[in-house]
């Protein structure tokens, strides 16, 4: 089995792979190029960021490669175990001079062996994925149920009636209510274990649970917005804010020149440096798709993206963020984004809609870009008074691609390079200062790790659908997809709900709808199927 990390370190001494050859990084030349030593020939070579990949290591603890399973394939119990293991080893991950004695102390405190702690450290450090700490024994596929639907409904009802009230009753009280309802049902329903009820309660959103249990002040203090500097945003990628806006401009269709609509822009900003780390532009309304596309782009190198758009300059931004901060809009509360951020061990923090939080960096970025867009043909301005006398539709001239190129050019060559009033320097200088250091008073943090598998990263942040496999293949949005790998699953029945056909996870990149990615539950791979 091959064990592949989620991100690749680029510090001097790190091993990387390029075009099938293993190299050791010796020097960082600039933000996107590295001097590397061929470990076999001893020759040096300059390698660009987009040609760098992981060194695949053979063998690992357990019988699963954590990068081969889809995020939806994990159960809540598996995620809880992984979080617990990460909590146990976290003190050792940040420790300088990790010794055998310190590992044994952690093992003794948590009633396990030092070998177990070492194995958890090994798989997590190699992959960088929270899922690598999930037990190797196969768990129940996420989405299937141990309980029938009736019992699930009883549990939800008991939680609402007994737990989510200002009486503040305990999970044990909820279980007693569940037991009563199950016994009184005709015919009687199976009584779930108390731990099943407890786990269901633990999965409830914390803030809303506190409010419904009469603890509004505690919920406000812990989860509502506060003003001032954003806490813990003390280096690049520690906190990234994301939001959507409908741009104040009308675009035209590329081939006919006919006016279409206003585009929706999704932007992500690094709070520490104010660098824009990712964007996504489309005519679709704000969605989890747009959020996922923007965030995956934020973590990937952007050299080829700039070349494709024909935009000069550099955008030396990539790497995993520590926390994503977004408003409480529907697209940020979806299961896809929660699962993807858990998979890569990225924090996700939501705030009330349209309520300023820690300075509102993303809101100020939106205002900055809006002012620039108002200078372009076809702008609708911000209000009717500004637009008076200007025919937006008649003046419209930019296609979606031209608009994207213009916006990226402004971000890369103007916004990133202009002095920021709060920083006292440009966002690009702030970013480089954190990476490369500033004399003796600010040591270098080093170049962020680069994603090891860009294709899988993009897929993990795409929304998923569940579909059955029919003799003709899979139907999604009136498009038929087929590949011979689907044959074993034609008309397959659900192993738990035997009266129903089995549904499978599929994902699709909106930029190429001719391809569908099918998650095979046996071999744990996303396989592209053609129309």
PDB file of N, CA, C and O in Angstrom, residues 53 74 162 178 196 236 250 381 392 397 401 476:
ATOM      1  N   UNK A  53       5.880  17.474  -6.134  1.00  0.00           N
ATOM      2  CA  UNK A  53       4.921  16.530  -5.589  1.00  0.00           C
ATOM      3  C   UNK A  53       5.524  15.783  -4.410  1.00  0.00           C
ATOM      4  O   UNK A  53       6.691  15.988  -4.050  1.00  0.00           O
ATOM      5  N   UNK A  74     -16.833   8.281   6.058  1.00  0.00           N
ATOM      6  CA  UNK A  74     -16.512   8.109   7.470  1.00  0.00           C
ATOM      7  C   UNK A  74     -17.750   8.322   8.340  1.00  0.00           C
ATOM      8  O   UNK A  74     -18.572   9.193   8.056  1.00  0.00           O
ATOM      9  N   UNK A 162     -37.055  17.020  25.460  1.00  0.00           N
ATOM     10  CA  UNK A 162     -36.451  16.860  26.781  1.00  0.00           C
ATOM     11  C   UNK A 162     -35.153  17.644  26.943  1.00  0.00           C
ATOM     12  O   UNK A 162     -34.929  18.297  27.964  1.00  0.00           O
ATOM     13  N   UNK A 178     -36.679   8.299  25.242  1.00  0.00           N
ATOM     14  CA  UNK A 178     -36.613   7.471  24.033  1.00  0.00           C
ATOM     15  C   UNK A 178     -37.125   6.064  24.331  1.00  0.00           C
ATOM     16  O   UNK A 178     -37.913   5.482  23.568  1.00  0.00           O
ATOM     17  N   UNK A 196     -25.760   5.846  21.913  1.00  0.00           N
ATOM     18  CA  UNK A 196     -26.275   6.320  20.624  1.00  0.00           C
ATOM     19  C   UNK A 196     -26.979   7.657  20.801  1.00  0.00           C
ATOM     20  O   UNK A 196     -26.787   8.596  20.014  1.00  0.00           O
ATOM     21  N   UNK A 236       0.622  34.031   8.500  1.00  0.00           N
ATOM     22  CA  UNK A 236      -0.124  33.756   7.267  1.00  0.00           C
ATOM     23  C   UNK A 236      -0.860  32.426   7.366  1.00  0.00           C
ATOM     24  O   UNK A 236      -0.378  31.476   7.978  1.00  0.00           O
ATOM     25  N   UNK A 250     -22.697  44.318 -15.486  1.00  0.00           N
ATOM     26  CA  UNK A 250     -23.398  43.409 -16.390  1.00  0.00           C
ATOM     27  C   UNK A 250     -22.402  42.915 -17.436  1.00  0.00           C
ATOM     28  O   UNK A 250     -21.678  43.717 -18.043  1.00  0.00           O
ATOM     29  N   UNK A 381     -23.054  50.324 -10.801  1.00  0.00           N
ATOM     30  CA  UNK A 381     -22.810  51.145  -9.622  1.00  0.00           C
ATOM     31  C   UNK A 381     -23.485  50.534  -8.392  1.00  0.00           C
ATOM     32  O   UNK A 381     -24.048  49.445  -8.450  1.00  0.00           O
ATOM     33  N   UNK A 392     -26.266  50.808 -18.253  1.00  0.00           N
ATOM     34  CA  UNK A 392     -25.361  49.699 -17.947  1.00  0.00           C
ATOM     35  C   UNK A 392     -25.390  48.625 -19.031  1.00  0.00           C
ATOM     36  O   UNK A 392     -24.337  48.120 -19.458  1.00  0.00           O
ATOM     37  N   UNK A 397     -19.593  45.300 -21.981  1.00  0.00           N
ATOM     38  CA  UNK A 397     -18.648  44.875 -23.020  1.00  0.00           C
ATOM     39  C   UNK A 397     -17.800  43.680 -22.601  1.00  0.00           C
ATOM     40  O   UNK A 397     -17.224  42.998 -23.450  1.00  0.00           O
ATOM     41  N   UNK A 401     -14.919  35.674 -18.851  1.00  0.00           N
ATOM     42  CA  UNK A 401     -13.476  35.427 -18.801  1.00  0.00           C
ATOM     43  C   UNK A 401     -12.700  36.740 -18.731  1.00  0.00           C
ATOM     44  O   UNK A 401     -11.721  36.858 -18.000  1.00  0.00           O
ATOM     45  N   UNK A 476     -27.477  12.561 -14.057  1.00  0.00           N
ATOM     46  CA  UNK A 476     -27.301  13.734 -13.197  1.00  0.00           C
ATOM     47  C   UNK A 476     -27.597  14.979 -14.018  1.00  0.00           C
ATOM     48  O   UNK A 476     -26.942  15.234 -15.038  1.00  0.00           O
TER      49      UNK A 476
END
